[in-house]
Each structure stands twice: as C-alpha cells, then as structure tokens.
Coordinates of C-alpha atoms and ligand atoms in Angstrom, one line a residue:
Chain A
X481 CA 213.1 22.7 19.4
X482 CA 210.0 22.6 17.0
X483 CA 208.0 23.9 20.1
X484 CA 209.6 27.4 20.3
X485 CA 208.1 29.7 18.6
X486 CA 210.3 31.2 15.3
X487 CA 210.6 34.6 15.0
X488 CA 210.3 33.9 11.6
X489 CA 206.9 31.8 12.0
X490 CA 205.2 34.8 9.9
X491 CA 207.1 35.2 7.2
X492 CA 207.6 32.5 5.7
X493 CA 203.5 31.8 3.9
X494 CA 203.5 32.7 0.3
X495 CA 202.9 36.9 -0.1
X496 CA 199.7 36.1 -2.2
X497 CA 198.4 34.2 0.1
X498 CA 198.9 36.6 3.2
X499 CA 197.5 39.8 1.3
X500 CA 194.4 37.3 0.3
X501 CA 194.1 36.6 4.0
X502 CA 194.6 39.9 5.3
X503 CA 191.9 41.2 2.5
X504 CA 189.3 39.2 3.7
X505 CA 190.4 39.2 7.5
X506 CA 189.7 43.0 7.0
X507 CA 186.0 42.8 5.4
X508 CA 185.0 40.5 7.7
X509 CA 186.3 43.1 10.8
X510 CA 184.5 45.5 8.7
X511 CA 181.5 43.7 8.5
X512 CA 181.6 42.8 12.2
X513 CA 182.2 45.7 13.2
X514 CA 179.2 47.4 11.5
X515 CA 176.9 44.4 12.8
X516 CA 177.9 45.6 16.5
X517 CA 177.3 49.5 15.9
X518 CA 173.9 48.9 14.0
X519 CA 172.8 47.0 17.0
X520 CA 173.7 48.8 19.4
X521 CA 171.8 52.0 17.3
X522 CA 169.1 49.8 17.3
X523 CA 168.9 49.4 21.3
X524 CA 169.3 53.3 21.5
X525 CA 166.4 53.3 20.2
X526 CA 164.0 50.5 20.9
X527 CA 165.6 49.7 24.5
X528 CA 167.2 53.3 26.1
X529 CA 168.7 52.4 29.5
X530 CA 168.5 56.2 31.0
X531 CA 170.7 54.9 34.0
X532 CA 173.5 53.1 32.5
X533 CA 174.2 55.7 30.0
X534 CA 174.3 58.5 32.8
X535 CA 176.9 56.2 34.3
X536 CA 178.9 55.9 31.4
X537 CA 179.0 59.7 30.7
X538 CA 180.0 60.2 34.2
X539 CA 182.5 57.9 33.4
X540 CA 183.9 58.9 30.8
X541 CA 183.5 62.6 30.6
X542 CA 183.9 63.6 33.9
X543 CA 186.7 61.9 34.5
X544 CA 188.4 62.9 31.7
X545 CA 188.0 66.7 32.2
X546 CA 191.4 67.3 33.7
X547 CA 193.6 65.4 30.9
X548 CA 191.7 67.7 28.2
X549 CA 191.7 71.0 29.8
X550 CA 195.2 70.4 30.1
X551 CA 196.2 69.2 26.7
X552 CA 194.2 72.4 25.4
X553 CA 195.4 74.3 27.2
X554 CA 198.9 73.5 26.5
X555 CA 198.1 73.5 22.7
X556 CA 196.5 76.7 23.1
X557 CA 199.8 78.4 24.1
X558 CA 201.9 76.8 21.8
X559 CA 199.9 77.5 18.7
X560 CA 199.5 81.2 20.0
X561 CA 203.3 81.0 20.6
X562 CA 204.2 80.2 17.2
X563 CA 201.7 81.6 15.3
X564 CA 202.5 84.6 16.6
X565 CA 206.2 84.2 15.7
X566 CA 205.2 83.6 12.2
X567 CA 203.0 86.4 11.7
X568 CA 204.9 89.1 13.2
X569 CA 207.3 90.1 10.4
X570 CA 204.1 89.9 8.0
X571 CA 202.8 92.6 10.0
X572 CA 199.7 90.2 10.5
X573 CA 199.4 90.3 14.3
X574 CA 195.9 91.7 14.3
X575 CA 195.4 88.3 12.8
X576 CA 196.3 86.0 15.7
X577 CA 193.4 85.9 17.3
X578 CA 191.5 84.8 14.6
X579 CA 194.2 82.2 13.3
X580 CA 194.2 80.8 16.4
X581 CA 190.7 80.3 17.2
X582 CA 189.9 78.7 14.0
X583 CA 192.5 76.1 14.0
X584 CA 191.8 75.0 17.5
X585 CA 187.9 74.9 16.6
X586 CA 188.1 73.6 13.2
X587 CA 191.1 70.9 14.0
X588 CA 193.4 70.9 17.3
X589 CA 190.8 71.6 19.7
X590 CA 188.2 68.0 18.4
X591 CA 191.6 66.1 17.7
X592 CA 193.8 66.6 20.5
X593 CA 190.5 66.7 23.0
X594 CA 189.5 62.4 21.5
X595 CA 193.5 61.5 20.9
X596 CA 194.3 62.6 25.0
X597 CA 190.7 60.2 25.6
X598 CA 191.6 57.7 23.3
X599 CA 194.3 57.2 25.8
X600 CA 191.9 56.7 29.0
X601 CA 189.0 55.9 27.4
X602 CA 189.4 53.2 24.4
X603 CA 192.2 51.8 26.5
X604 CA 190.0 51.4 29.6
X605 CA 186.9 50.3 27.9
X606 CA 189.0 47.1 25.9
X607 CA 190.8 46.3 29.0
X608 CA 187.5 46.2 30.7
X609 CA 185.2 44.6 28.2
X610 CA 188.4 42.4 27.6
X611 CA 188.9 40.9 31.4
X612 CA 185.1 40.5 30.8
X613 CA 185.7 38.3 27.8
X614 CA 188.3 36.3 29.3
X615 CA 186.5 35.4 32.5
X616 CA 183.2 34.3 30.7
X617 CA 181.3 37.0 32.5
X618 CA 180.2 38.2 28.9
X619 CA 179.0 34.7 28.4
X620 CA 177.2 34.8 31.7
X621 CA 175.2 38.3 30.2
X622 CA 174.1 36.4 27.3
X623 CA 173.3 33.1 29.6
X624 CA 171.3 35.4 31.3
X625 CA 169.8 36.4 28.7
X626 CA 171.1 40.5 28.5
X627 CA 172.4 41.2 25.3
X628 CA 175.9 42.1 25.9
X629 CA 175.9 45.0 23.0
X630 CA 172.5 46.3 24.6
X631 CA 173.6 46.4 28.1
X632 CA 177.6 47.2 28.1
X633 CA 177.6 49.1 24.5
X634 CA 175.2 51.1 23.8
X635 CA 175.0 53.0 26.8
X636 CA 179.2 54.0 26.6
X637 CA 178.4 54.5 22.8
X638 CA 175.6 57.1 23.4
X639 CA 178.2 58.8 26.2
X640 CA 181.0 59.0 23.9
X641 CA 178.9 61.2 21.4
X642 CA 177.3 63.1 24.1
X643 CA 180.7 64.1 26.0
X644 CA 183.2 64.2 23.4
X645 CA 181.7 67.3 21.8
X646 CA 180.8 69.1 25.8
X647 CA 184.2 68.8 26.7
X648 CA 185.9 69.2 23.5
X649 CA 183.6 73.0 23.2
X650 CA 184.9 73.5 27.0
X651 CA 188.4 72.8 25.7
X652 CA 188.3 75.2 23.0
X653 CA 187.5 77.5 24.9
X654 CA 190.1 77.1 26.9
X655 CA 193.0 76.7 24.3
X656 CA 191.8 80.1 23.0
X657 CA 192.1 81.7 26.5
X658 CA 195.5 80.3 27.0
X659 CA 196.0 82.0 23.4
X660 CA 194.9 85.2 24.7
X661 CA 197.9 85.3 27.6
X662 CA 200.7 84.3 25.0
X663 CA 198.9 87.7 23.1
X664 CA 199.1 90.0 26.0
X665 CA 202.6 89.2 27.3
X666 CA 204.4 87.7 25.1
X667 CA 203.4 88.3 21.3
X668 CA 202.2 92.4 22.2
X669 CA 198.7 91.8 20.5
X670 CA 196.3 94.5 22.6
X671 CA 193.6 91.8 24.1
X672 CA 190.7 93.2 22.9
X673 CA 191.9 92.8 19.3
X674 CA 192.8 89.6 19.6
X675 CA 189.4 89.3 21.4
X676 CA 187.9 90.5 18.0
X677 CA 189.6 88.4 16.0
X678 CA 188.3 85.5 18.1
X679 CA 184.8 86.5 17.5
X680 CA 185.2 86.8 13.9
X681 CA 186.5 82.9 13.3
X682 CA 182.7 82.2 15.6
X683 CA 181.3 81.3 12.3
X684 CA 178.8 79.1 11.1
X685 CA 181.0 76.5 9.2
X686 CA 183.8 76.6 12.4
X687 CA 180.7 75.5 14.6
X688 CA 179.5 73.6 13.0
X689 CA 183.3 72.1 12.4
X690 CA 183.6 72.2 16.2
X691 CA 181.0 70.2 16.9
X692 CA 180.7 67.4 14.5
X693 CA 184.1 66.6 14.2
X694 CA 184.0 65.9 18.5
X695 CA 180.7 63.8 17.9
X696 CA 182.0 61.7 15.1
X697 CA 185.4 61.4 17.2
X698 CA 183.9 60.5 20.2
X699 CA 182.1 57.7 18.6
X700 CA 184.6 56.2 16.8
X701 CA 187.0 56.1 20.3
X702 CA 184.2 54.3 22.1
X703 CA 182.8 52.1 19.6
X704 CA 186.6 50.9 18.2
X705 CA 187.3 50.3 22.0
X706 CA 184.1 48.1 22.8
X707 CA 184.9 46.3 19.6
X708 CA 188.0 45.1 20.4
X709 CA 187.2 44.6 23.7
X710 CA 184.3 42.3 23.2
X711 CA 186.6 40.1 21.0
X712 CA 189.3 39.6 23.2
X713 CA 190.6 36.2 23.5
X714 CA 193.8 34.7 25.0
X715 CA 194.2 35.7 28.7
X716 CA 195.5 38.6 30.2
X717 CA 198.0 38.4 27.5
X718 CA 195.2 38.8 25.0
X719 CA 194.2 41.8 27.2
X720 CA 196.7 43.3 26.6
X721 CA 197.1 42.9 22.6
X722 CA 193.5 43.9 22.4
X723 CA 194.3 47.1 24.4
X724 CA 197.3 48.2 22.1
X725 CA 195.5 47.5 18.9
X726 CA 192.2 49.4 20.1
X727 CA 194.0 52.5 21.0
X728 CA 196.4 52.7 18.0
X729 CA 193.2 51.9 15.9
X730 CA 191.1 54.2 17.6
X731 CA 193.7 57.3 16.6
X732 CA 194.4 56.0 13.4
X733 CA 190.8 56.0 12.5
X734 CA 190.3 59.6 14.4
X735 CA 192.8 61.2 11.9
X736 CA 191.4 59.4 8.7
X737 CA 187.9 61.2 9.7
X738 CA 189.1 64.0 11.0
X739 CA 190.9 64.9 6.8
X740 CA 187.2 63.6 5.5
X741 CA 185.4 65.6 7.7
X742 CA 187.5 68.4 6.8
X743 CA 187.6 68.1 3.4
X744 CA 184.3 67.3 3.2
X745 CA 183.0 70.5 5.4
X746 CA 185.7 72.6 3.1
X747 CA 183.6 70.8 -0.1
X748 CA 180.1 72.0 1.3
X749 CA 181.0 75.6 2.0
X750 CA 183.8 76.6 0.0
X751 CA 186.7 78.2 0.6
X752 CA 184.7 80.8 3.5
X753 CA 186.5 80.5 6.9
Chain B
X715 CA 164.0 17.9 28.9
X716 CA 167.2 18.4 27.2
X717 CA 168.2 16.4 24.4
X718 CA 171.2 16.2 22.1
X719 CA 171.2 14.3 19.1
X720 CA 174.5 13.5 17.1
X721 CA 175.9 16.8 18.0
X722 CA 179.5 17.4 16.3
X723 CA 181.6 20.1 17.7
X724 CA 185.3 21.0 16.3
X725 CA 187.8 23.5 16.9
X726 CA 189.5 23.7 13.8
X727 CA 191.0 20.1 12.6
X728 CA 190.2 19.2 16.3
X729 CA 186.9 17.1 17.0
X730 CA 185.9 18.0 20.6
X731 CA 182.2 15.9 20.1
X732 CA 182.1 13.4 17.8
X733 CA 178.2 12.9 17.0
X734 CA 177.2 12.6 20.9
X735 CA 174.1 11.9 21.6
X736 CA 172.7 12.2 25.2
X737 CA 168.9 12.7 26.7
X738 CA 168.3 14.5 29.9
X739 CA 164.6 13.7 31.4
X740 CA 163.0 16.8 32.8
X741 CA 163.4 16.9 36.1
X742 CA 166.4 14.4 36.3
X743 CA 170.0 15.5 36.9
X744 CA 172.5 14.3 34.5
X745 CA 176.4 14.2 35.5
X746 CA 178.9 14.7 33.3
X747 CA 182.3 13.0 33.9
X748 CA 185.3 12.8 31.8
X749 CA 188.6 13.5 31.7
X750 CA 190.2 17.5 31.6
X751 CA 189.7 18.3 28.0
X752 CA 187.5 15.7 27.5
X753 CA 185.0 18.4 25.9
X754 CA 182.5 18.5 29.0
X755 CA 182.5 22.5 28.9
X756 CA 181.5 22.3 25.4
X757 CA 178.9 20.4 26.1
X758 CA 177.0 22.8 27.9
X759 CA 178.3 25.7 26.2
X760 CA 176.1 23.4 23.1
X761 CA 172.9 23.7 25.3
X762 CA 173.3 27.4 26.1
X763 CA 173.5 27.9 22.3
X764 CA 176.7 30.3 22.9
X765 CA 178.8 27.4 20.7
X766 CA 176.7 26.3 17.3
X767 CA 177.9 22.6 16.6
X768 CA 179.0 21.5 13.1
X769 CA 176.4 19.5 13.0
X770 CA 173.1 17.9 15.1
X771 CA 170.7 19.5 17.0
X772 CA 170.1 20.0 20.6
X773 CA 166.7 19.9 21.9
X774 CA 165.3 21.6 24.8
X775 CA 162.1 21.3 25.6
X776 CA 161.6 20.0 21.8
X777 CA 162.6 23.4 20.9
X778 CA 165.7 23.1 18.4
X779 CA 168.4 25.4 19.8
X780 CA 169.6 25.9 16.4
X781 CA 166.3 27.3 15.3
X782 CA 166.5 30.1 17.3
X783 CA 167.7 33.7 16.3
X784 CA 169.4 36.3 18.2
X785 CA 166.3 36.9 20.4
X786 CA 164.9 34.1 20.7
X787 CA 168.3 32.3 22.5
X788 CA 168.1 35.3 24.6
X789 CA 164.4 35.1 25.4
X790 CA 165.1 30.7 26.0
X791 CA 168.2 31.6 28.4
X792 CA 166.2 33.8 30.7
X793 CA 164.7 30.2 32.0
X794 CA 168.0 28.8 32.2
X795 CA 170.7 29.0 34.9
X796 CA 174.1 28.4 34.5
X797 CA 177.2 28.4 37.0
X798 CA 180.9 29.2 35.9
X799 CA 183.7 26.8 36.0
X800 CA 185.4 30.3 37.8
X801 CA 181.9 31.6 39.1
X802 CA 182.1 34.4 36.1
X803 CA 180.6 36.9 38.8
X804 CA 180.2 40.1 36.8
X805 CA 183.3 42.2 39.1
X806 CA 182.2 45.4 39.1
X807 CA 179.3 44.7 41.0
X808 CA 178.3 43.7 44.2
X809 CA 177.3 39.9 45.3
X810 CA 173.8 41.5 46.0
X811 CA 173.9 43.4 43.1
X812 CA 175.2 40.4 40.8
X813 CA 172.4 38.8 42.0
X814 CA 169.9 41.3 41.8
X815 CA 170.8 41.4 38.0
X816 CA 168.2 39.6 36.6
X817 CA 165.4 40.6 38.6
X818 CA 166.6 43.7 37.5
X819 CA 166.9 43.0 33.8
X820 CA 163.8 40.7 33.6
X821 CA 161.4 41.8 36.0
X822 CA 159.8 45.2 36.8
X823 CA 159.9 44.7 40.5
X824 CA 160.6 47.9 42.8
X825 CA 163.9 47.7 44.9
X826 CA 162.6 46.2 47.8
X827 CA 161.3 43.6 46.5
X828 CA 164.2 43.0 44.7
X829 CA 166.4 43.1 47.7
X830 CA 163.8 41.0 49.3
X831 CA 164.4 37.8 46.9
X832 CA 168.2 38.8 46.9
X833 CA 168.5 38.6 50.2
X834 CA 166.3 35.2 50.5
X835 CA 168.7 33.6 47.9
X836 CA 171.9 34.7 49.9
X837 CA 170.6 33.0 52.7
X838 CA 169.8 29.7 50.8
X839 CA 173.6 29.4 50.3
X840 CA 174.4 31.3 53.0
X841 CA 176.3 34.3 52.3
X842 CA 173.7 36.8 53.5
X843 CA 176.5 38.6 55.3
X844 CA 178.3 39.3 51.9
X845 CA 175.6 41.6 50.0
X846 CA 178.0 44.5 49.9
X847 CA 181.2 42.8 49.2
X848 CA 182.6 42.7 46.2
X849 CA 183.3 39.0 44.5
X850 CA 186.8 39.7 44.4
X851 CA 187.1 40.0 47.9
X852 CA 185.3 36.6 48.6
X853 CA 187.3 32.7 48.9
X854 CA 186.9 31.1 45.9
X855 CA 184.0 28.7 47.3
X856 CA 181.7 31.8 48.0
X857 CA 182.0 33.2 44.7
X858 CA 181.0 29.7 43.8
X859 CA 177.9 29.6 45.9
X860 CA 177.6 33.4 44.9
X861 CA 177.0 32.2 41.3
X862 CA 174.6 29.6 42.7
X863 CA 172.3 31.8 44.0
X864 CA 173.1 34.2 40.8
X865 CA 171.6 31.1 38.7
X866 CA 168.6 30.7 40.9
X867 CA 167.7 34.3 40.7
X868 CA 165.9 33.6 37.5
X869 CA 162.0 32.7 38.5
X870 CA 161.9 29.1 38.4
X871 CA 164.8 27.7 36.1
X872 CA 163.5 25.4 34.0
X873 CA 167.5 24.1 33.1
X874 CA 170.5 24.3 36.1
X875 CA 174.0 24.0 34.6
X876 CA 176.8 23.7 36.4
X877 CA 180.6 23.4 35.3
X878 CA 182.9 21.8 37.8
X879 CA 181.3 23.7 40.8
X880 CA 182.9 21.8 43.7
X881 CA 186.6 21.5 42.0
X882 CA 189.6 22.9 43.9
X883 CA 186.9 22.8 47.6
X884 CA 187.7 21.8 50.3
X885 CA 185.6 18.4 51.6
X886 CA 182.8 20.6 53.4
X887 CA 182.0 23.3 50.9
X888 CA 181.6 20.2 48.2
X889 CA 179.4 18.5 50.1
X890 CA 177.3 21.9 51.1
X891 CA 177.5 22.8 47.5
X892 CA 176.2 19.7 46.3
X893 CA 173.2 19.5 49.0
X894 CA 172.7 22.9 47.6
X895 CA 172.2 21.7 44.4
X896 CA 169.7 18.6 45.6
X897 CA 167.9 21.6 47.0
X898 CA 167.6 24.0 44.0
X899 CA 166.3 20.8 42.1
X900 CA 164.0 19.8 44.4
X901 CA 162.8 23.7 44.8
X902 CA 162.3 24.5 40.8
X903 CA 162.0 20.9 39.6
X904 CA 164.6 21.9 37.0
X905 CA 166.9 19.6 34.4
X906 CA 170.3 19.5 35.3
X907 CA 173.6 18.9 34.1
X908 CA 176.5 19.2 36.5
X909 CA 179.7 18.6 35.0
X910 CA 182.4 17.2 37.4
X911 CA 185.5 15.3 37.8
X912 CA 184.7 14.1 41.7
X913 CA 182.9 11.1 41.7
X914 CA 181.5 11.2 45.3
X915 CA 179.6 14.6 44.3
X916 CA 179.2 13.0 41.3
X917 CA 176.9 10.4 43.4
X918 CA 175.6 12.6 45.7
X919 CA 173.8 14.8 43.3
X920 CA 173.2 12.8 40.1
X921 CA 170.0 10.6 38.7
X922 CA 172.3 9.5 35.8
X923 CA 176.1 9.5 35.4
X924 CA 177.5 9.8 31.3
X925 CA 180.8 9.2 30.9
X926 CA 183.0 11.3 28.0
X927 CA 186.2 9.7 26.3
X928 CA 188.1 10.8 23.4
X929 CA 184.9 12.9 21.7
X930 CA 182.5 10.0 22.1
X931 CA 180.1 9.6 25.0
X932 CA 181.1 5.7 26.1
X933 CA 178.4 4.9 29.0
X934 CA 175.6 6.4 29.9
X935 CA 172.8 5.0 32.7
X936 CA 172.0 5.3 36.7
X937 CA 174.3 4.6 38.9
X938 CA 174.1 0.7 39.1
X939 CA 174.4 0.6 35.2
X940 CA 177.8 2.6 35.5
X941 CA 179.2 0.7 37.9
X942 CA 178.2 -3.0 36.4
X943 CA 179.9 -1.4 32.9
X944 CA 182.3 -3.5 31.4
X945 CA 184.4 -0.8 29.9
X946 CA 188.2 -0.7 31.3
X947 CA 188.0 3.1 31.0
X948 CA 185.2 3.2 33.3
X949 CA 186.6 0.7 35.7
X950 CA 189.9 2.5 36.5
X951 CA 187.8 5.8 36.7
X952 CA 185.8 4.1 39.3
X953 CA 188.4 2.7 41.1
X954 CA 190.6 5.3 41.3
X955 CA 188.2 7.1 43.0
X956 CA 187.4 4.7 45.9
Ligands
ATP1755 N1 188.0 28.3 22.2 C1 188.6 27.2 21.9 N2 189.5 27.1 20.8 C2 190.1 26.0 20.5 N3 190.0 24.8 21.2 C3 189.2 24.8 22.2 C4 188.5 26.0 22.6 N4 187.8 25.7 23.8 C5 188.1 24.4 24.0 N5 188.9 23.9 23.1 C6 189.4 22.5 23.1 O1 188.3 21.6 23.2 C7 188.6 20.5 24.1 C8 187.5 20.4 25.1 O2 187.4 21.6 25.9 P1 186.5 21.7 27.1 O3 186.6 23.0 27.7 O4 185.1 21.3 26.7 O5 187.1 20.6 28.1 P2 186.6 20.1 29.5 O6 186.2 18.7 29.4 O7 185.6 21.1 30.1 O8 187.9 20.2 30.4 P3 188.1 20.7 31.9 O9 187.7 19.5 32.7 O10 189.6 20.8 32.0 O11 187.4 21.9 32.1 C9 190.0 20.8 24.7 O12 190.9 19.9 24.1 C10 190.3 22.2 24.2 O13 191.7 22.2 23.8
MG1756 MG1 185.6 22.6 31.5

C-alpha cells in the first residue's frame, strides 16, 4: 500500500542532502523570523495601538499571576531547603539569605517565572494565531488591509517585555519570602540575619540581572509563539504541531539566552556578586 | 476593472493556472465556475495579491498588483471586499464588532457613528438582532451574510469577491444571498467576481459566466454565449444543472 505513510519515509534521503536542507531550512527561519520582529518594532514605533497592547498585557500578565507566584514560591522553599542543608556543616548559615536571594534574582526567579508562561502563553498565542491561520481570518486582516504583524503582534510583543519583568520582580520577591520561613523553622537562621543577607545580594549587577534577563525572556516567549503561530498550516492537526514546536522552542531558546546573558553580565562586571 | 493576463500559478510540480487570461469590466460581475479544485480560489487569492503567480500580471484598475510592495497591497485592499469560502469571521469578536473593524482600522469616526453604519449594514442582510453574538454561535448562512456585510463595511468597494457564498444553503438563503449581492453592486457600482459551483445563482447574479477546466479558462462570454458553446464540457455542466 504505496499510500500509507512509512515510518521510514524520512530516513531514507541521502545524509548530505538532509543536513544541506536542514542548513538552509534554518537560515531561512532565521531570516523570517527577524523580518517579523523588525516589523513589528517598526509598528511600535510609527503605529502604537495604546488599546490593543493594554489588552494583551492583561492577557497575558494578569492572568498568569497565579502559575508564577506559585512556581516561585515553591522554588523559593526548595532552594532555601537545600541550600541550607549544604551550608550547615560549613558553618555558613549566616550566608543563606544571601545565597538564596542571588540565585533566584540572578537565574531561578527570570527562568522559572518565562518557562511556567511559556507554558500558557507561547502555547496559547500559536494555538490562537494558528486557528487564525487555518481559517483564513489572517487572510481576511490583510484583505482588509491591517497588517496582521501590526495588529495581532506587536501589541502581545510589547506586553511580553512589559509583564515578564513586573511579575517576574513580584516573583522574586516572593521565592525569597518563602526562603525566609524554610530559615526560621526549619534551617534555625535568626530572620533578621537572613534578612541582611537578602539585602546585601540587592546589588547593582543582580538588578540589573533581574531585570533584563525577564525582558529578554519575555520577548523571546511571545515573539517565538506569534512566529509559529502565524505559519501554521495543515488543519487543526497543524495546530497542534505548531503548538508543540513553539513551546519547546520558546524554552529551548530561553535557556540558550539565559547562559549568554549570564555570561555576558558575569564578562561586564567581573567576578562582584 | 480587473484584468488578468497569462497568469501562471503552481503549487510545486502542480499547475493550478495555466497562463489564464480573463477581463472583468468595471462595474460588471464575472462568475466563476468550475469544477472542486479547479483552481477558482486561487484565482481570487491572484487578485487580492495574497498568492504571487509564477508568472503574468493582474491588473486592477491598470494598476499591476505585482508592482506593489507591502504597503501599497495593503493601502489597494482597503477598497476591496472579499467574502470567505467559510465566512473567515475574525472569532474573538463580535458580528458588530467584526464588522465595525474596518471603520475602526480605516476611519477616525467616533463610536456612534460607527455603530451607526454597523448597524445599517446588519440590517441590509438582516442580522441586526445578532450585533452581540458571537459568529460561532450563528448557522452557517448568517456567518455568511455576516461576512457580507463585513465586506461592505469598507466605504464604497471598488472590487466584491466572493468564494462559494451560497454553497452548502439551503434554496432561500441562496437566493437572498444572491439578491444581496445584486444589491451591493447596484449600491457601490463595484467589479465583482463570485466564484460558485450552482448555476442558478450563477444566473441570477452574473453579467458574464467563465468556465475553468484543467488550469485553462475554456469559455468565457454572457450568458447566451455560454449556453450556445460548443464545448462537451460545458454542455454536461449545463445540463446537469437543469
Ligand atoms: N496551499 C496549497 N498548497 C498546495 N496545493 C494547493 C494549495 N492550495 C490549493 N492547492 C491546489 O490547487 C488546486 C486549486 O485549488 P483551489 O482552492 O483554487 O480550488 P477551487 O477551485 O477553489 O476548489 P473548491 O471549489 O473545492 O473550493 C487544488 O488542486 C489544490 O490541490
Ligand atoms: Mg475554493
């Protein structure tokens, strides 16, 4: 039955020929990719829709407010919890509050705050823009003569990198509060020194770590997600392969900046915490 | 006035149009008719400029489509109106708001003016009562006539395309679809192109019938000149019908 499809249909092109087509497959995703993001820039700019993009950060930040607090605050006990663990036979408990407020500001705080959206947001944004796709009402924006990056993109673009860093700071703060409990009852560090330590990691470069990671984060989850989305062929079906690659991309892509943002943060400033 | 000249479209190896060429007068309505897959959506999706053509131009208004960039294809569809094989109401919106969307986009006019014309145009197709619901809780022929008055929201369509909009109908919302088409033309003076596979709507609203067979357009003409064509195609077509 010629008609069925083989399991085996992919494998059997010549290995040169694939990694040729996968090269250029993935510059010409690059490049279309960067086509959709300078545009929609560009319409941030020259065209700002005020109520659209209020809509999208209700959205998406709002909305998303429980499924953060909660992952923080889980991550905040659990990093306390064994932290604490670790450092007690050092003697370095007076530390804890200051190891645990710089990891969750510099990394698990921004990370854990855009993988938990990635989840609602990218996901929800391709299956969106994706059913849009499918049943021509993109078509119908540009018949209509509305841009679709202008009127759908932009806008949840501009959101992402406005809430992403609001509630990833709110998170943080959060995860360290949750530190504090695990500090009082269960690790027997005195609060106020583990308040003090807190304090001490509210440095410059950890702010400034705090915040740009979220913004950069928060763009990538939105703008991966409309990407996908907007190229979504193939029926519901194609929905959902859009869907799965946007979100798996989305976090792939959020840990690859998250080590060059460190790295490169670590290169301006030195070794200083 | 809509014009294409050897347009060639292809999917891959597939030829959809084979170097068609077909001339809509301004003002006239053109049906399309042709067999499923046939390559009738492509067509139009050719004069929206959303679909480039290997080669030819199309001509509207003796303004090549291909010329245009980006903006200018947006700037030419806000004069254009154009109705979904499947309505392609936008779903998170109200049918008064999908309407509303162009005035909105377009036009700077305050909110009740805007419901003014919207609620003007869901009269005209008579779905006035409907302004709050959303399309996906409408039959299938009001989302049609939904898009319909979507289309005619732009200020005075110069071009009216519609795919298929009486397929899958009963009898009586064809025929007050198609009357509502005669109107719309008669209202804007607009070009049309309906595509269709019914031949009594086919009759009811077109000034010229073209027929499309295996990627080549094989009779074109009014009425009288379809029905006098020699071509065997054409004949079982016709006869099927009646
Ligand atoms: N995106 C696409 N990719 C590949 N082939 C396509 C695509 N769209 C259409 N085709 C092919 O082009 C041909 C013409 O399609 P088109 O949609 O124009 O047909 P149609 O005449 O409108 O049919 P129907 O009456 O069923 O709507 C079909 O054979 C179809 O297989
Ligand atoms: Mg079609």
């Amino acid at each position: 039955m010629a008609w069925r499809a083989s399991p085996f249909r992919n494998s059997c092109a010549m290995p040169v020929k694939r990694i040729f087509l996968f090269l250029t497959g993935f510059l010409v995703t690059v490049q279309d990719f960067t086509v959709m993001v300078g545009r929609s820039f560009r319409y941030l700019f020259v065209h700002f829709r005020l109520r659209e993009s209020l809509l999208e950060m209700d959205r998406l930040g709002v909305g998303s407010i429980p499924i953060v607090f909660l992952a923080n605050l889980f991550a905040g006990l659990d990093m306390a919890l064994q932290f604490s663990v670790v450092m007690a036979p050092y003697g370095a408990s007076n530390l804890l509050g200051r190891v645990v407020a710089t990891s969750i500001i510099r990394d698990m705080g921004p990370v854990l705050a855009s993988l938990v959206m990635s989840a609602r947001v990218t996901a929800g944004i391709t299956s969106e823009l994706g059913m849009m796709a499918t049943t021509q009402q993109i078509e119908a924006l540009l018949v209509m003569g509305v841009d679709p990056v202008d009127r759908l993109i932009a806008p949840k673009i501009l959101a992402g990198m406005v809430m992403l860093p609001v509630l990833s700071v709110v998170g943080d703060l959060l995860g360290v509060l949750a530190g504090l409990m695990v500090a009082e009852f269960g690790a027997h560090v005195p609060g106020p020194l583990y308040w003090s330590g807190v304090r001490s990691a509210l440095t410059l470069p950890n702010l400034v770590n705090g915040m740009l990671k979220p913004f950069v984060f928060g763009f990538i989850l939105v703008a991966v997600g409309c990407f996908y989305g907007l190229r979504t062929t193939g029926g519901a079906q194609g929905v959902g392969r859009a869907t799965t690659k946007a979100v798996v991309y989305a976090a792939i892509w959020i840990l690859v900046a998250n080590f060059l943002i460190s790295k490169f943060l670590i290169d301006v400033w030195g070794w200083k915490l | 006035m809509i014009r294409l000249e050897k347009v060639t479209v292809a999917y891959g190896e597939q030829i959809v149009l084979d170097a068609i060429d077909l001339e809509i007068p301004t003002g006239k309505t053109m049906v399309i008719l042709g067999e499923s897959g046939s390559g009738k959506t492509t067509i139009l999706k050719c004069v929206l400029g959303t679909l480039h053509p290997v080669s030819g131009r199309v001509l509207a208004n003796n303004q090549d489509i291909g010329k245009l960039d980006e903006e200018g294809l947006l700037r030419f569809r806000q004069r254009m109106g154009m109705v979904f094989q499947e309505g392609a109401l936008f779903d998170s919106l109200t049918v008064g708001e999908n309407v509303a969307f162009w005035l909105w986009e377009h036009t700077a006019l305050p909110d009740d003016k805007v419901e003014e014309r919207v609620r003007t145009l869901l009269r005209f197709v008579g779905l006035e009562a409907s302004i709050d619901q959303k399309p996906s809780d409408l039959s299938g022929g009001m989302r049609r006539r939904v898009a319909i008055a979507r289309a005619m929201a732009a200020e005075d369509p110069a071009f009216m395309l519609y795919d298929e909009p009486t397929t899958g109908l009963d009898p009586f919302t064809s025929k007050s679809i198609c009357d509502l088409m005669r109107r719309v033309q008669r209202e804007f003076k607009s070009t049309n192109i309906v595509v269709t596979h019914d031949l009594t709507d086919a009759y009811r609203v077109g000034d010229l019938f073209t027929f499309i067979k295996d990627a080549k357009v094989i009779a074109t003409g009014t009425r009288q000149e379809i029905e006098h064509s020699a071509d065997p195609f054409i004949q079982t077509f016709l006869s099927l019908d009646s």
